[in-house]
Short mmCIF file of C-alpha atoms and ligand atoms in Angstrom, two decimals:
data_model
loop_
_atom_site.label_atom_id
_atom_site.label_comp_id
_atom_site.label_asym_id
_atom_site.label_seq_id
_atom_site.Cartn_x
_atom_site.Cartn_y
_atom_site.Cartn_z
CA UNK A 1 0.00 0.00 0.00
CA UNK A 2 2.60 2.48 1.10
CA UNK A 3 4.67 1.63 -1.96
CA UNK A 4 1.77 2.53 -4.18
CA UNK A 5 1.43 5.93 -2.55
CA UNK A 6 5.12 6.36 -2.95
CA UNK A 7 5.16 5.95 -6.70
CA UNK A 8 2.04 8.02 -7.18
CA UNK A 9 3.71 10.81 -5.31
CA UNK A 10 6.90 10.44 -7.20
CA UNK A 11 5.16 10.79 -10.50
CA UNK A 12 3.63 14.08 -9.49
CA UNK A 13 6.89 15.57 -8.30
CA UNK A 14 8.85 15.74 -11.46
CA UNK A 15 11.78 18.03 -12.11
CA UNK A 16 13.04 18.28 -15.67
CA UNK A 17 16.64 18.77 -16.79
CA UNK A 18 15.64 22.35 -17.57
CA UNK A 19 14.42 22.83 -13.97
CA UNK A 20 17.73 21.59 -12.66
CA UNK A 21 19.70 23.80 -15.05
CA UNK A 22 17.60 26.77 -13.96
CA UNK A 23 18.38 26.12 -10.31
CA UNK A 24 22.08 25.92 -11.11
CA UNK A 25 21.88 29.29 -12.86
CA UNK A 26 20.09 30.78 -9.84
CA UNK A 27 22.92 29.87 -7.49
CA UNK A 28 25.57 30.84 -10.03
CA UNK A 29 27.18 27.40 -10.14
CA UNK A 30 29.95 27.45 -12.74
CA UNK A 31 32.73 25.20 -14.02
CA UNK A 32 35.31 26.96 -11.82
CA UNK A 33 33.40 25.74 -8.76
CA UNK A 34 33.99 22.09 -9.48
CA UNK A 35 37.72 21.95 -8.60
CA UNK A 36 36.95 23.95 -5.45
CA UNK A 37 34.34 21.43 -4.42
CA UNK A 38 36.80 18.65 -5.23
CA UNK A 39 39.26 20.24 -2.80
CA UNK A 40 36.69 20.05 0.00
CA UNK A 41 35.70 16.47 -0.83
CA UNK A 42 38.40 14.63 1.21
CA UNK A 43 37.72 16.82 4.25
CA UNK A 44 33.99 16.02 4.17
CA UNK A 45 34.49 12.35 3.30
CA UNK A 46 36.68 11.88 6.33
CA UNK A 47 33.91 13.13 8.60
CA UNK A 48 30.84 12.00 6.75
CA UNK A 49 29.54 9.81 9.61
CA UNK A 50 30.12 12.53 12.14
CA UNK A 51 28.25 15.07 9.97
CA UNK A 52 25.35 12.68 9.41
CA UNK A 53 25.00 12.07 13.13
CA UNK A 54 25.11 15.80 13.80
CA UNK A 55 22.37 16.47 11.29
CA UNK A 56 20.03 14.04 13.01
CA UNK A 57 21.04 15.24 16.47
CA UNK A 58 19.93 18.67 15.42
CA UNK A 59 16.58 17.29 14.19
CA UNK A 60 16.17 15.30 17.39
CA UNK A 61 16.15 18.54 19.33
CA UNK A 62 13.08 19.75 17.45
CA UNK A 63 9.62 18.72 18.68
CA UNK A 64 8.26 18.55 15.16
CA UNK A 65 10.79 15.89 14.22
CA UNK A 66 9.64 13.39 16.87
CA UNK A 67 7.65 11.21 14.41
CA UNK A 68 10.86 10.33 12.57
CA UNK A 69 12.59 9.16 15.72
CA UNK A 70 9.68 6.89 16.59
CA UNK A 71 10.21 4.93 13.38
CA UNK A 72 13.51 3.10 13.88
CA UNK A 73 13.46 1.42 10.48
CA UNK A 74 12.80 4.61 8.56
CA UNK A 75 15.27 6.55 10.68
CA UNK A 76 18.06 4.16 9.70
CA UNK A 77 17.02 4.48 6.08
CA UNK A 78 16.99 8.27 6.37
CA UNK A 79 20.47 8.27 7.92
CA UNK A 80 21.80 6.04 5.17
CA UNK A 81 20.33 8.31 2.51
CA UNK A 82 21.52 11.47 4.20
CA UNK A 83 25.04 10.07 4.33
CA UNK A 84 24.80 9.26 0.64
CA UNK A 85 23.53 12.77 -0.01
CA UNK A 86 26.47 14.33 1.85
CA UNK A 87 28.86 12.31 -0.28
CA UNK A 88 27.00 13.35 -3.43
CA UNK A 89 27.05 16.99 -2.37
CA UNK A 90 30.80 17.07 -2.72
CA UNK A 91 30.75 14.61 -5.62
CA UNK A 92 30.84 17.21 -8.38
CA UNK A 93 27.97 15.75 -10.40
CA UNK A 94 24.60 17.46 -9.98
CA UNK A 95 22.28 15.77 -12.41
CA UNK A 96 18.93 13.95 -12.37
CA UNK A 97 20.34 11.16 -10.20
CA UNK A 98 21.43 13.74 -7.64
CA UNK A 99 17.94 15.24 -7.56
CA UNK A 100 16.37 11.78 -7.40
CA UNK A 101 18.29 11.06 -4.23
CA UNK A 102 16.90 14.18 -2.65
CA UNK A 103 13.40 13.37 -3.83
CA UNK A 104 13.62 9.97 -2.18
CA UNK A 105 14.82 11.47 1.04
CA UNK A 106 11.99 14.03 0.91
CA UNK A 107 9.47 11.26 0.31
CA UNK A 108 10.77 9.32 3.23
CA UNK A 109 10.37 12.34 5.47
CA UNK A 110 6.86 12.97 4.26
CA UNK A 111 6.05 9.29 4.87
CA UNK A 112 6.58 9.82 8.59
CA UNK A 113 4.64 13.05 8.37
CA UNK A 114 7.65 15.21 9.02
CA UNK A 115 7.08 18.86 8.23
CA UNK A 116 9.45 19.65 5.37
CA UNK A 117 9.82 23.18 6.68
CA UNK A 118 12.24 22.03 9.38
CA UNK A 119 14.85 21.21 6.75
CA UNK A 120 16.12 24.62 5.74
CA UNK A 121 17.07 25.13 9.42
CA UNK A 122 18.73 21.74 9.79
CA UNK A 123 20.45 22.30 6.50
CA UNK A 124 21.76 25.69 7.50
CA UNK A 125 23.18 24.17 10.66
CA UNK A 126 24.88 21.45 8.60
CA UNK A 127 26.42 23.98 6.22
CA UNK A 128 27.78 26.00 9.13
CA UNK A 129 29.48 22.92 10.50
CA UNK A 130 30.94 22.06 7.10
CA UNK A 131 32.20 25.65 6.87
CA UNK A 132 33.85 25.46 10.27
CA UNK A 133 35.59 22.19 9.37
CA UNK A 134 36.79 23.53 6.03
CA UNK A 135 38.18 26.65 7.68
CA UNK A 136 39.83 24.63 10.43
CA UNK A 137 41.64 22.70 7.71
CA UNK A 138 42.57 25.82 5.72
CA UNK A 139 46.29 25.47 6.35
CA UNK A 140 48.20 28.52 5.12
CA UNK A 141 45.63 29.68 2.57
CA UNK A 142 42.40 30.64 4.38
CA UNK A 143 41.24 32.75 1.45
CA UNK A 144 41.36 29.74 -0.83
CA UNK A 145 39.62 27.59 1.77
CA UNK A 146 36.89 30.21 2.01
CA UNK A 147 36.45 30.20 -1.78
CA UNK A 148 36.21 26.44 -1.72
CA UNK A 149 33.58 26.54 0.97
CA UNK A 150 31.59 29.15 -0.98
CA UNK A 151 31.48 26.74 -3.91
CA UNK A 152 30.08 24.00 -1.66
CA UNK A 153 27.60 26.47 -0.28
CA UNK A 154 26.20 26.98 -3.78
CA UNK A 155 25.32 23.29 -3.74
CA UNK A 156 23.61 23.88 -0.41
CA UNK A 157 21.46 26.59 -1.94
CA UNK A 158 20.87 24.45 -5.01
CA UNK A 159 19.49 21.78 -2.66
CA UNK A 160 17.23 24.24 -0.89
CA UNK A 161 15.90 25.52 -4.22
CA UNK A 162 15.15 21.98 -5.32
CA UNK A 163 13.53 21.26 -1.98
CA UNK A 164 11.21 24.25 -2.40
CA UNK A 165 10.21 23.06 -5.87
CA UNK A 166 9.45 19.63 -4.48
CA UNK A 167 7.41 21.09 -1.64
CA UNK A 168 5.44 23.28 -4.05
CA UNK A 169 4.74 20.35 -6.36
CA UNK A 170 3.63 18.21 -3.43
CA UNK A 171 1.31 20.91 -2.24
CA UNK A 172 -0.20 21.31 -5.69
CA UNK A 173 -0.80 17.60 -5.81
CA UNK A 174 -2.47 17.68 -2.42
CA UNK A 175 -4.73 20.49 -3.57
CA UNK A 176 -5.79 18.65 -6.71
CA UNK A 177 -6.50 15.48 -4.72
CA UNK A 178 -8.57 17.51 -2.29
CA UNK A 179 -10.46 19.19 -5.13
CA UNK A 180 -11.27 15.78 -6.53
CA UNK A 181 -12.48 14.68 -3.12
CA UNK A 182 -14.66 17.76 -2.81
CA UNK A 183 -16.17 17.01 -6.19
CA UNK A 184 -17.01 13.52 -5.06
CA UNK A 185 -18.38 14.74 -1.80
CA UNK A 186 -20.52 17.32 -3.48
CA UNK A 187 -22.77 14.67 -5.00
CA UNK A 188 -24.04 12.82 -1.97
CA UNK A 189 -27.12 10.71 -2.38
CA UNK A 190 -28.97 10.73 0.91
CA UNK A 191 -31.89 8.65 2.04
CA UNK A 192 -34.17 10.84 4.11
CA UNK A 193 -37.11 8.47 4.47
CA UNK A 194 -37.97 4.96 3.46
CA UNK A 195 -38.03 4.98 -0.32
CA UNK A 196 -37.06 8.64 -0.66
CA UNK A 197 -33.64 9.88 -1.76
CA UNK A 198 -32.38 13.40 -2.05
CA UNK A 199 -29.60 14.38 -4.41
CA UNK A 200 -28.36 17.95 -4.14
CA UNK A 201 -26.13 18.82 -7.08
CA UNK A 202 -23.54 21.53 -6.55
CA UNK A 203 -21.01 23.09 -8.88
CA UNK A 204 -20.41 22.34 -12.52
CA UNK A 205 -21.73 19.33 -14.34
CA UNK A 206 -19.42 18.14 -17.07
CA UNK A 207 -20.00 14.85 -18.87
CA UNK A 208 -17.65 12.92 -16.63
CA UNK A 209 -19.22 14.13 -13.45
CA UNK A 210 -22.73 13.74 -14.84
CA UNK A 211 -21.98 10.09 -15.49
CA UNK A 212 -20.52 9.66 -12.01
CA UNK A 213 -23.60 11.23 -10.55
CA UNK A 214 -26.01 9.08 -12.54
CA UNK A 215 -24.10 5.96 -11.55
CA UNK A 216 -24.16 6.75 -7.86
CA UNK A 217 -27.83 7.69 -7.99
CA UNK A 218 -28.78 4.45 -9.72
CA UNK A 219 -26.75 2.48 -7.20
CA UNK A 220 -28.47 4.25 -4.34
CA UNK A 221 -31.92 3.69 -5.87
CA UNK A 222 -31.20 -0.01 -6.03
CA UNK A 223 -29.64 -0.24 -2.58
CA UNK A 224 -32.44 1.68 -0.88
CA UNK A 225 -35.29 0.42 -3.08
CA UNK A 226 -36.13 4.07 -3.56
CA UNK A 227 -39.38 5.07 -5.23
CA UNK A 228 -38.90 8.83 -5.23
CA UNK A 229 -35.84 10.99 -5.75
CA UNK A 230 -35.66 14.72 -5.21
CA UNK A 231 -32.85 16.13 -7.33
CA UNK A 232 -32.04 19.68 -6.32
CA UNK A 233 -30.12 21.73 -8.88
CA UNK A 234 -30.14 25.08 -7.07
CA UNK A 235 -26.35 24.84 -6.73
CA UNK A 236 -25.56 24.06 -10.36
CA UNK A 237 -23.42 26.86 -11.72
CA UNK A 238 -24.35 26.78 -15.40
CA UNK A 239 -27.50 25.16 -16.66
CA UNK A 240 -27.53 24.88 -20.45
CA UNK A 241 -28.62 22.34 -23.04
CA UNK A 242 -25.93 19.86 -22.12
CA UNK A 243 -26.64 19.98 -18.41
CA UNK A 244 -30.37 19.73 -19.15
CA UNK A 245 -29.65 16.71 -21.31
CA UNK A 246 -27.73 15.05 -18.48
CA UNK A 247 -30.62 15.70 -16.13
CA UNK A 248 -33.16 14.33 -18.58
CA UNK A 249 -31.10 11.18 -19.08
CA UNK A 250 -30.62 10.68 -15.36
CA UNK A 251 -34.35 11.03 -14.85
CA UNK A 252 -35.07 8.50 -17.63
CA UNK A 253 -32.57 6.00 -16.23
CA UNK A 254 -34.04 6.37 -12.73
CA UNK A 255 -37.50 5.75 -14.10
CA UNK A 256 -36.29 2.49 -15.60
CA UNK A 257 -35.15 1.54 -12.13
CA UNK A 258 -38.59 2.23 -10.79
CA UNK A 259 -38.00 5.63 -9.20
CA UNK A 260 -39.66 8.92 -10.02
CA UNK A 261 -37.43 11.99 -9.98
CA UNK A 262 -38.63 15.42 -8.96
CA UNK A 263 -36.29 18.22 -10.03
CA UNK A 264 -36.17 21.24 -7.76
CA UNK A 265 -34.27 24.50 -7.95
CA UNK A 266 -34.83 25.13 -11.64
CA UNK A 267 -35.71 28.81 -11.75
CA UNK A 268 -38.40 30.13 -14.05
CA UNK A 269 -35.86 32.19 -15.98
CA UNK A 270 -33.60 29.19 -16.56
CA UNK A 271 -36.54 26.99 -17.56
CA UNK A 272 -37.64 29.66 -20.03
CA UNK A 273 -34.15 29.96 -21.50
CA UNK A 274 -33.92 26.18 -21.88
CA UNK A 275 -37.28 26.07 -23.64
CA UNK A 276 -36.12 28.83 -26.02
CA UNK A 277 -33.02 26.76 -26.72
CA UNK A 278 -35.37 24.01 -27.77
CA UNK A 279 -34.88 21.65 -24.84
CA UNK A 280 -37.94 19.50 -24.17
CA UNK A 281 -38.53 19.76 -20.44
CA UNK A 282 -41.80 17.85 -20.78
CA UNK A 283 -40.40 14.70 -19.22
CA UNK A 284 -39.11 16.58 -16.18
CA UNK A 285 -41.17 16.74 -13.04
CA UNK A 286 -40.23 20.14 -11.71
CA UNK A 287 -41.13 21.85 -8.46
CA UNK A 288 -39.84 25.31 -7.58
CA UNK A 289 -37.97 24.69 -4.37
CA UNK A 290 -36.52 21.83 -2.38
CA UNK A 291 -39.13 22.08 0.38
CA UNK A 292 -41.97 21.82 -2.13
CA UNK A 293 -40.23 18.92 -3.86
CA UNK A 294 -39.87 16.99 -0.63
CA UNK A 295 -43.49 17.56 0.31
CA UNK A 296 -44.68 16.34 -3.07
CA UNK A 297 -42.44 13.27 -2.85
CA UNK A 298 -43.71 12.41 0.61
CA UNK A 299 -47.32 12.78 -0.49
CA UNK A 300 -46.67 10.49 -3.43
CA UNK A 301 -45.17 7.93 -1.08
CA UNK A 302 -48.29 8.10 1.04
CA UNK A 303 -46.90 10.06 3.94
CA UNK A 304 -49.32 12.54 5.39
CA UNK A 305 -47.68 15.78 6.30
CA UNK A 306 -49.32 17.60 9.16
CA UNK A 307 -48.05 20.59 11.02
CA UNK A 308 -47.96 19.90 14.71
CA UNK A 309 -49.90 22.39 16.76
CA UNK A 310 -47.29 23.63 19.14
CA UNK A 311 -48.94 25.72 21.78
CA UNK A 312 -45.69 26.42 23.60
CA UNK A 313 -44.49 28.38 20.56
CA UNK A 314 -47.53 30.59 20.59
CA UNK A 315 -47.44 31.37 24.28
CA UNK A 316 -43.68 31.90 24.39
CA UNK B 1 -8.41 34.87 -15.41
CA UNK B 2 -10.60 37.19 -17.42
CA UNK B 3 -8.79 40.21 -18.80
CA UNK B 4 -10.49 43.58 -18.88
CA UNK B 5 -9.36 45.92 -21.64
CA UNK B 6 -10.55 48.82 -23.77
CA UNK B 7 -12.15 46.37 -26.12
CA UNK B 8 -14.10 44.49 -23.49
CA UNK B 9 -13.55 41.47 -21.28
CA UNK B 10 -11.64 38.51 -22.65
CA UNK B 11 -12.18 35.12 -21.06
CA UNK B 12 -9.93 32.26 -22.08
CA UNK B 13 -11.99 29.13 -22.53
CA UNK B 14 -10.33 25.79 -21.87
CA UNK B 15 -12.41 23.97 -19.31
CA UNK B 16 -15.68 23.66 -17.47
CA UNK B 17 -14.96 26.38 -14.94
CA UNK B 18 -14.06 28.85 -17.72
CA UNK B 19 -17.57 28.35 -19.04
CA UNK B 20 -18.92 29.42 -15.67
CA UNK B 21 -16.59 32.43 -15.64
CA UNK B 22 -17.69 33.52 -19.13
CA UNK B 23 -21.33 33.22 -18.10
CA UNK B 24 -20.80 35.24 -14.95
CA UNK B 25 -18.83 37.93 -16.76
CA UNK B 26 -21.47 38.12 -19.48
CA UNK B 27 -24.17 38.44 -16.90
CA UNK B 28 -22.36 41.16 -14.98
CA UNK B 29 -21.58 43.16 -18.12
CA UNK B 30 -25.17 42.87 -19.37
CA UNK B 31 -26.45 44.08 -16.05
CA UNK B 32 -24.18 47.12 -16.31
CA UNK B 33 -25.51 47.81 -19.78
CA UNK B 34 -29.03 47.79 -18.37
CA UNK B 35 -30.43 44.30 -18.98
CA UNK B 36 -32.62 42.83 -16.28
CA UNK B 37 -34.24 39.62 -15.07
CA UNK B 38 -34.80 36.88 -17.60
CA UNK B 39 -32.71 38.67 -20.25
CA UNK B 40 -29.64 38.17 -18.06
CA UNK B 41 -30.30 34.44 -17.92
CA UNK B 42 -30.91 34.35 -21.67
CA UNK B 43 -27.58 36.00 -22.45
CA UNK B 44 -25.75 33.81 -19.93
CA UNK B 45 -27.30 30.66 -21.42
CA UNK B 46 -26.30 31.63 -24.98
CA UNK B 47 -22.73 32.28 -23.78
CA UNK B 48 -22.76 28.94 -22.03
CA UNK B 49 -23.70 27.11 -25.23
CA UNK B 50 -20.99 28.57 -27.42
CA UNK B 51 -18.38 28.36 -24.66
CA UNK B 52 -19.21 24.71 -24.18
CA UNK B 53 -18.86 24.12 -27.91
CA UNK B 54 -15.35 25.56 -27.71
CA UNK B 55 -14.40 23.19 -24.89
CA UNK B 56 -16.04 20.20 -26.55
CA UNK B 57 -15.04 20.65 -30.17
CA UNK B 58 -12.02 22.97 -30.21
CA UNK B 59 -10.53 22.31 -26.73
CA UNK B 60 -9.63 25.95 -26.28
CA UNK B 61 -10.45 29.43 -27.46
CA UNK B 62 -11.67 32.73 -26.09
CA UNK B 63 -14.80 34.75 -25.56
CA UNK B 64 -14.80 38.53 -25.76
CA UNK B 65 -17.67 40.43 -24.16
CA UNK B 66 -18.30 44.09 -25.01
CA UNK B 67 -20.98 46.73 -24.61
CA UNK B 68 -22.16 48.14 -27.95
CA UNK B 69 -24.16 51.14 -29.10
CA UNK B 70 -25.70 51.47 -32.56
CA UNK B 71 -28.44 53.81 -33.78
CA UNK B 72 -28.73 55.02 -30.20
CA UNK B 73 -29.50 51.51 -28.99
CA UNK B 74 -27.42 49.84 -26.36
CA UNK B 75 -26.57 46.21 -26.11
CA UNK B 76 -23.89 43.59 -25.65
CA UNK B 77 -21.82 41.71 -28.17
CA UNK B 78 -20.32 38.31 -27.53
CA UNK B 79 -17.55 37.05 -29.80
CA UNK B 80 -16.37 33.46 -29.44
CA UNK B 81 -13.21 32.47 -31.26
CA UNK B 82 -11.28 29.26 -31.56
CA UNK B 83 -8.58 27.69 -33.75
CA UNK B 84 -10.28 24.33 -33.61
CA UNK B 85 -11.25 21.93 -36.42
CA UNK B 86 -13.94 24.22 -37.86
CA UNK B 87 -17.40 23.21 -39.10
CA UNK B 88 -17.62 21.58 -42.55
CA UNK B 89 -21.34 22.22 -43.07
CA UNK B 90 -22.54 25.29 -41.21
CA UNK B 91 -26.11 25.04 -42.50
CA UNK B 92 -26.42 21.58 -41.02
CA UNK B 93 -24.79 22.55 -37.75
CA UNK B 94 -27.39 25.30 -37.43
CA UNK B 95 -30.25 22.79 -37.65
CA UNK B 96 -32.06 21.74 -34.49
CA UNK B 97 -30.91 18.35 -33.39
CA UNK B 98 -27.78 18.08 -35.50
CA UNK B 99 -24.84 17.00 -33.39
CA UNK B 100 -21.58 15.22 -34.05
CA UNK B 101 -21.14 14.91 -30.29
CA UNK B 102 -24.22 12.78 -29.58
CA UNK B 103 -25.75 15.62 -27.61
CA UNK B 104 -28.94 17.58 -28.20
CA UNK B 105 -27.71 19.61 -31.16
CA UNK B 106 -29.43 22.71 -29.83
CA UNK B 107 -26.46 24.89 -28.92
CA UNK B 108 -25.99 26.86 -32.14
CA UNK B 109 -29.63 27.09 -33.28
CA UNK B 110 -30.73 27.67 -29.68
CA UNK B 111 -28.24 30.47 -29.11
CA UNK B 112 -29.47 32.08 -32.32
CA UNK B 113 -33.02 32.00 -30.94
CA UNK B 114 -31.95 33.42 -27.60
CA UNK B 115 -30.03 36.37 -29.03
CA UNK B 116 -31.13 39.15 -31.43
CA UNK B 117 -28.30 38.72 -33.90
CA UNK B 118 -26.17 35.72 -34.62
CA UNK B 119 -23.37 35.23 -37.14
CA UNK B 120 -21.10 32.26 -37.55
CA UNK B 121 -17.96 31.96 -39.63
CA UNK B 122 -16.08 28.72 -39.75
CA UNK B 123 -13.43 27.14 -41.86
CA UNK B 124 -12.24 23.56 -41.64
CA UNK B 125 -8.75 23.44 -40.20
CA UNK B 126 -8.79 27.15 -39.33
CA UNK B 127 -11.39 27.64 -36.64
CA UNK B 128 -14.75 29.10 -35.76
CA UNK B 129 -15.98 32.57 -34.87
CA UNK B 130 -19.45 33.12 -33.47
CA UNK B 131 -20.68 36.69 -33.00
CA UNK B 132 -23.92 37.33 -31.11
CA UNK B 133 -25.68 40.54 -30.07
CA UNK B 134 -28.53 41.31 -27.77
CA UNK B 135 -30.18 44.77 -27.73
CA UNK B 136 -31.91 46.49 -24.90
CA UNK B 137 -35.61 46.86 -25.55
CA UNK B 138 -36.58 50.52 -25.74
N1 LIG C 401 -16.53 25.70 -32.02
C1 LIG C 401 -16.81 24.63 -32.79
N2 LIG C 401 -15.81 24.01 -33.46
C2 LIG C 401 -16.08 22.93 -34.25
N3 LIG C 401 -17.30 22.40 -34.41
C3 LIG C 401 -18.33 22.97 -33.76
C4 LIG C 401 -18.15 24.09 -32.92
N4 LIG C 401 -19.35 24.44 -32.42
C5 LIG C 401 -20.25 23.57 -32.92
N5 LIG C 401 -19.64 22.67 -33.73
C6 LIG C 401 -20.30 21.60 -34.51
O1 LIG C 401 -21.66 21.93 -34.66
C7 LIG C 401 -22.48 20.89 -34.14
C8 LIG C 401 -23.72 21.46 -33.53
O2 LIG C 401 -23.41 22.21 -32.36
P1 LIG C 401 -24.53 22.49 -31.29
O3 LIG C 401 -25.71 23.06 -31.99
O4 LIG C 401 -23.95 23.29 -30.20
O5 LIG C 401 -24.94 21.06 -30.77
P2 LIG C 401 -24.11 20.00 -29.89
O6 LIG C 401 -23.04 20.74 -29.19
O7 LIG C 401 -25.13 19.40 -28.98
O8 LIG C 401 -23.59 18.99 -30.85
C9 LIG C 401 -21.61 20.15 -33.17
O9 LIG C 401 -22.01 18.81 -32.99
C10 LIG C 401 -20.24 20.26 -33.82
O10 LIG C 401 -20.10 19.28 -34.83
MG1 LIG C 402 -23.28 22.54 -28.28
#
C-alpha cells in the first residue's frame, strides 16, 4: 500500500533537466566551482559519519521531528540516505540522479509526516558545520579555503531551491487530490425516508461528473429500493442544453429503475431559456424549491404531512 | 483569469470552470448595460452554449464580451473564437438536433433563438468565430 502511494507521489513531483539547469543558474554554479568542491571532498568524506550524526542530532532537538525518531526502520534508512547525499554533495555531479536522491529522502520524510519546513534550518546548521571544518583545515591559505567553501555552499542553496520546488509540487498535488475529493463529496445521495432519496447537485456538471452522478444515484436507488428521488439543482453553476440533457437522461434511467425523480431549484428564468433553446422539459417533473419537492415526494409515497400544533411556541 | 481591456472582457476558454466564468462575466456586463431579469439568464445561457462548444469541439479558445451602441440603442456583443477543427457544413450545424457529439444539437440554433443577432464563420482546419448581439428593448 505504502509503496503505491510512494510511486504516485513520485510521478507528481517531477523536475526536468531544464528545472535543474535553472536552479544551477540561480545559485551561479559554474565550471570553476567544481575543482573547489573537489578540494573540499576529502575533508567532508573523512567526517561523513560525524556530519550525518550531527544532522540528526539537530533534528532530534526539534519537537516537530519526533515522528521520525519513533520509526527506527525509517530513521536508519533516512540516515543512510543522508550520508549518501552528503557524499553526493561534494561529488561534483549534480544531475537527475542527484535530484532523485533528494526526492527519495523528501518522500521518506513525508512518509513519517515530518514537516518539510524544518529542513532549511537543519540544512543551515549542517552547512555551518561544514564551513567550520573547512576553515579549520585551511592550512596557510584561508582565502582559498573560504572560496572552496563558498562553492560547496552553492550546492547547499541548489538543494534548498530543489527542496522548495518539491514542496510546491507536493502541495499542488495535495490540492488537486482535495479538489477531486470535494467534487465527489458534493454529489451525496442521501436517504431521508424509506423509499425517498435526495440528491443535491452543486457546482459544474461536465460529462464525466454527470456520469458519475447518474451511476451513484442508480446504485443508491437499487440499494435503498427508492421510489422517489428529489434532485435539487439550485447549486448548479451553469445550466444549459448539455446539463439539461444530463438531467433528462438521469431522470429517464431512474425511471427504468422504478423511481420517479422530482427536479427542484430550476428557476423560471432558466426553464424559459432552456425552452427557447429548444430543450424539451416535458419529461421533467419540476417543483420550484426543495421544500416543495420533498413535500410532493412524501405525499406520493403516502406520507401525510401535518403541522404539529405547538402551543408552547404561541405562548412563548 | 478574465482580462479587462478597452475592447471588453476577454475570457480564455479551456475547461468547465471557464464556461462558468464567461457566463458570470457576461451576466455582470449585461447588467451594467441595463439588462434585467430573464434577459440576463438568456444572455448567460447563450454564452454557455458557445463556450461549451469551444471546450467540446475545439478544446480551447476565447470569448470577448463588449458593450455596444448602434443607432442610439445599447446592447452587448459576444464574440467566441477558436482555432479548432472548424465546421464543414454550417447550415447543417445550425439545424435543431444536428450533433456530431451525440448531444442535443441545440447549442448553435438555440443560441441564435436566444439572441437578437447571430453570425457564424467557420473554416475547416482554421477555426470558428461566433458573433452574437442582444439589444436592450426601448
Ligand atoms: N466551435 C466549434 N468548433 C467545431 N465544431 C463545432 C463548434 N461548435 C459547434 N460545432 C459543430 O456543430 C455541431 C452542432 O453544435 P450544437 O448546436 O452546439 O450542438 P451540440 O453541441 O449538442 O452537438 C456540433 O455537434 C459540432 O459538430
Ligand atoms: Mg453545443
